[in-house]
Amino acid sequence: MSTAPDRPAPQEPPCPQLRSAVRKIFRRVVPLFFVMFVANYVDRVNIGFAQDQLRADAGISAAAFGFGAGLFFVAYARSRRPVPPPVAPSGSRRQLLTDPQLLLFCWIYFAISVALYAVTFWLPSIVGDIAGLSDFQVGLLVAVPWLCALAAVYVTGRASDRTGRRRPFLVGALLAGSAGTLLATLVSPWLGLAALCLAAMGFKTSSPVFWTIPQSYLDARIAAPAIALVNSLGNLGGFVSPTAFGILQDATGSTRGGLIGLSVVGVLAALSVALVRGGGHRERTRGRRPRAGDHGPGRGPVRGGPARVR
């Protein structure tokens, strides 16, 4: 199996029709997606702002809060279970569940979800530890890391598209997020907020960069169920992370242990990216004319042969 380095292929300028289509999508579709995602995210994470009140009024522990916050992701993963197409070639169903590269993608996205959702659910509580802040001020400060992440996602995405080098950007984002969560345990609360800005930028950026990698590796015949599998299993990290974070907070009396754990998970995910083999057949052939003998992920023509993930 080839282990070609992840090098960008020379790219030809996009045709005018493609540029026009992309502009229309950005004008007409992306704003709608943005509004829908904001509504989805507010509904998903607003419980993080009620943690202190729930503990004071209902007497629930941090572990119970984390477990309740994470239950959403169990239902989410259940609803996203992959179903291979009924007309899939012989062996595709078995390979979908046994391919080691696919399992590696599941682990990497699981680790990203662990880090991202622990920061998401516990950020209001961590910021609330800064003395003298009202609930409104806490809400304003919690927005700062995500505004930084918004800018980082755009800049990193553009740079990744321009260079075609996905894995170095993903590794850098994961290590930046890990550094941010670790620094937050070593400095004052205000400097800790700055460190959490770095963590949010790193972990939030890693998600969109990650998704470009499996899509460039997967055979089109199994791409949809394979991506559903990665998404469903990976999102279970959204259940594991707040639950484990809460247990650690109850055991130690602070969020320090949980933040250190997130740093470890981020580093392990970054190291795992190095295990992804090859450069992805769509990455390698992008920007040049198809040639006879071009091969897909299974060392056979892209439209033939058994599907494998590289």
mmCIF file of C-alpha atoms in Angstrom, residues 37 40-41 44-45 109 112 115-117 119-120 145-154 156 170 173-174 177 196-211:
data_model
loop_
_atom_site.group_PDB
_atom_site.id
_atom_site.type_symbol
_atom_site.label_atom_id
_atom_site.label_comp_id
_atom_site.label_asym_id
_atom_site.label_seq_id
_atom_site.Cartn_x
_atom_site.Cartn_y
_atom_site.Cartn_z
ATOM 1 C CA PHE A 37 -26.107 26.161 12.871
ATOM 2 C CA ASN A 40 -28.682 24.350 16.623
ATOM 3 C CA TYR A 41 -25.647 25.189 18.725
ATOM 4 C CA ARG A 44 -27.293 22.208 22.278
ATOM 5 C CA VAL A 45 -25.022 24.064 24.695
ATOM 6 C CA TYR A 109 -13.067 12.530 15.493
ATOM 7 C CA ILE A 112 -11.914 16.047 18.741
ATOM 8 C CA ALA A 115 -12.044 18.092 23.680
ATOM 9 C CA LEU A 116 -14.490 20.397 21.941
ATOM 10 C CA TYR A 117 -17.596 19.589 23.967
ATOM 11 C CA VAL A 119 -14.712 23.119 26.626
ATOM 12 C CA THR A 120 -18.189 23.992 25.338
ATOM 13 C CA PRO A 145 -13.213 32.352 22.762
ATOM 14 C CA TRP A 146 -15.817 31.415 20.136
ATOM 15 C CA LEU A 147 -15.380 34.694 18.283
ATOM 16 C CA CYS A 148 -11.665 33.953 18.171
ATOM 17 C CA ALA A 149 -12.491 30.439 16.970
ATOM 18 C CA LEU A 150 -14.705 31.869 14.216
ATOM 19 C CA ALA A 151 -11.810 33.856 12.805
ATOM 20 C CA ALA A 152 -9.420 30.900 13.198
ATOM 21 C CA VAL A 153 -11.751 28.522 11.352
ATOM 22 C CA TYR A 154 -11.989 30.879 8.380
ATOM 23 C CA THR A 156 -7.174 28.059 8.661
ATOM 24 C CA LEU A 170 -5.039 19.363 11.699
ATOM 25 C CA ALA A 173 -4.875 22.822 15.488
ATOM 26 C CA LEU A 174 -5.000 19.881 17.898
ATOM 27 C CA GLY A 177 -5.970 23.371 21.561
ATOM 28 C CA LEU A 196 -9.135 29.003 26.595
ATOM 29 C CA CYS A 197 -9.385 31.287 23.557
ATOM 30 C CA LEU A 198 -6.414 29.369 22.168
ATOM 31 C CA ALA A 199 -8.071 26.077 23.108
ATOM 32 C CA ALA A 200 -11.331 27.018 21.392
ATOM 33 C CA MET A 201 -9.470 28.168 18.282
ATOM 34 C CA GLY A 202 -7.526 24.917 18.092
ATOM 35 C CA PHE A 203 -10.277 22.412 18.810
ATOM 36 C CA LYS A 204 -12.972 24.201 16.793
ATOM 37 C CA THR A 205 -10.648 24.540 13.800
ATOM 38 C CA SER A 206 -9.699 20.869 13.916
ATOM 39 C CA SER A 207 -13.236 19.699 13.121
ATOM 40 C CA PRO A 208 -13.699 21.213 9.620
ATOM 41 C CA VAL A 209 -10.106 20.439 8.655
ATOM 42 C CA PHE A 210 -10.578 16.845 9.793
ATOM 43 C CA TRP A 211 -13.633 16.272 7.591
#
